[in-house]
mmCIF file of C-alpha atoms in Angstrom:
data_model
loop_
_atom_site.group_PDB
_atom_site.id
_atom_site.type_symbol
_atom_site.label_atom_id
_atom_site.label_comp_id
_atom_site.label_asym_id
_atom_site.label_seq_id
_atom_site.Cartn_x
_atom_site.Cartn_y
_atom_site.Cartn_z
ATOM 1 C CA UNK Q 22 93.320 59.499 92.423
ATOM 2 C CA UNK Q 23 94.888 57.445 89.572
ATOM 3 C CA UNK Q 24 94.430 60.054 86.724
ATOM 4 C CA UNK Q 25 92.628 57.158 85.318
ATOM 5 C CA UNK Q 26 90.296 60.268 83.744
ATOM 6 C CA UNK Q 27 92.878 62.313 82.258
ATOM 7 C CA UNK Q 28 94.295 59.341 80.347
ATOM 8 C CA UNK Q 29 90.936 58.331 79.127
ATOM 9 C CA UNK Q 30 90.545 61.410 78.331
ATOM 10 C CA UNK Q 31 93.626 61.652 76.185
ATOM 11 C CA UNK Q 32 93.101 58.638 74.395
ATOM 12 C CA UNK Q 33 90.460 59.518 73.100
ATOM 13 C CA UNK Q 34 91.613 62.254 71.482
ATOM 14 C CA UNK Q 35 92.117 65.143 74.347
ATOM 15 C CA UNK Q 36 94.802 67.614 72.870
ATOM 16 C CA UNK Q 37 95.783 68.328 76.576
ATOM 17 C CA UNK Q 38 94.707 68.144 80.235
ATOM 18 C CA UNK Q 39 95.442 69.204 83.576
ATOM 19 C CA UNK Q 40 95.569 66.531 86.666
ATOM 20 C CA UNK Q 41 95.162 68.263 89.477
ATOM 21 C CA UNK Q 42 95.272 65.878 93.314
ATOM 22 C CA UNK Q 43 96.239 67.070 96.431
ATOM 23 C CA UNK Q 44 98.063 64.150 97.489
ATOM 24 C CA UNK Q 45 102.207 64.311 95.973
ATOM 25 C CA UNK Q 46 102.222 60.444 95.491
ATOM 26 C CA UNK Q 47 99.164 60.349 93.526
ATOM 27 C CA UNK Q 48 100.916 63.096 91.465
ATOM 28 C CA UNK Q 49 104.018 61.439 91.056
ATOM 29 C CA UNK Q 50 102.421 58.099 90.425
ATOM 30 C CA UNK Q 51 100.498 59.862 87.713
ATOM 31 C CA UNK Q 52 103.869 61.601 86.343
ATOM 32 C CA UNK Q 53 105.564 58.231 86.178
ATOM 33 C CA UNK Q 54 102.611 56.477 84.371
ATOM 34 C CA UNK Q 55 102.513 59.715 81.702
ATOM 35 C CA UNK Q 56 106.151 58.926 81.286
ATOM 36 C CA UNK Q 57 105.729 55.221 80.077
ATOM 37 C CA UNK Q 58 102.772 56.122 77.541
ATOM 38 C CA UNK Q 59 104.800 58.583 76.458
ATOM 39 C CA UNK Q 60 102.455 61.594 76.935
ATOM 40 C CA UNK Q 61 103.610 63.773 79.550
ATOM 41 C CA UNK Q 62 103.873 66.521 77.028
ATOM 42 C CA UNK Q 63 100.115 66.064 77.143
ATOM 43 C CA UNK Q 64 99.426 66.348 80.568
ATOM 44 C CA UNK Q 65 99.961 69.822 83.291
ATOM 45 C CA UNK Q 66 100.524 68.618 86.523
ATOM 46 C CA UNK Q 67 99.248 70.375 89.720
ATOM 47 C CA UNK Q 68 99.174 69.219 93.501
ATOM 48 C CA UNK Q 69 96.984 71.234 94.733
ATOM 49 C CA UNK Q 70 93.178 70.972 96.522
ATOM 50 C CA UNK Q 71 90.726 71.232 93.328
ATOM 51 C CA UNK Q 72 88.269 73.769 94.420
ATOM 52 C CA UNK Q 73 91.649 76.085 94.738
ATOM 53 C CA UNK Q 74 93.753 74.995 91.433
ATOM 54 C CA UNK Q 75 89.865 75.717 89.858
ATOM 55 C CA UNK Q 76 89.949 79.162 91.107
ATOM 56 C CA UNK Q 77 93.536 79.896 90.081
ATOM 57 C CA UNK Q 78 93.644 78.512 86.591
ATOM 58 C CA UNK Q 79 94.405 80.582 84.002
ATOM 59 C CA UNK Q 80 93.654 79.094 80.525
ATOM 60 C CA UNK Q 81 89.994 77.684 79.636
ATOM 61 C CA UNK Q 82 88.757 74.217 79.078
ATOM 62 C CA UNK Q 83 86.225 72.409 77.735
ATOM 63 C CA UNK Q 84 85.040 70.281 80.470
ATOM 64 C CA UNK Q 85 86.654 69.976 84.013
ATOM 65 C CA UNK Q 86 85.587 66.458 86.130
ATOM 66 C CA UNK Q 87 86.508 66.824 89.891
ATOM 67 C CA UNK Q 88 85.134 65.168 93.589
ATOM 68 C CA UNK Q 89 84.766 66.985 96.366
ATOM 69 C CA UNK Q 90 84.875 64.602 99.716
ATOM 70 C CA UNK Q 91 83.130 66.266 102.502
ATOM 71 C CA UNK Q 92 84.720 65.589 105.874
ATOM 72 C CA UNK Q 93 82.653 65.425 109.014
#
């Protein structure tokens, strides 16, 4: 994904969020864009599958978006 989300989300007034994508170049592409807004403090990066980061996350929050692709 493009983390398009998470930086909506921050603009808006989002104190924090986590970006979690299972794919390392959507990650870094994500990392680099948080760099040149200036709000990678903002922002926890995790590569991971979501169903898995969801299970293993170990603060709370307020609303969590995610899409789950079903392969056949």
């Amino acid at each position: 994904g493009t983390g398009i989300m998470s930086f909506e989300a921050i603009s808006r007034g989002a104190s924090h969020v986590t970006m979690v994508d299972s794919n390392r170049l959507s990650i870094k592409f994500s990392i680099e864009a948080a760099r040149k807004l200036k709000i990678e403090d903002k922002i926890n990066f995790i590569t991971s599958d979501c169903l898995k980061a969801i299970l293993e996350l170990e603060q709370e929050y307020d609303l969590i978006f995610f899409e789950l692709l079903l392969r056949r």
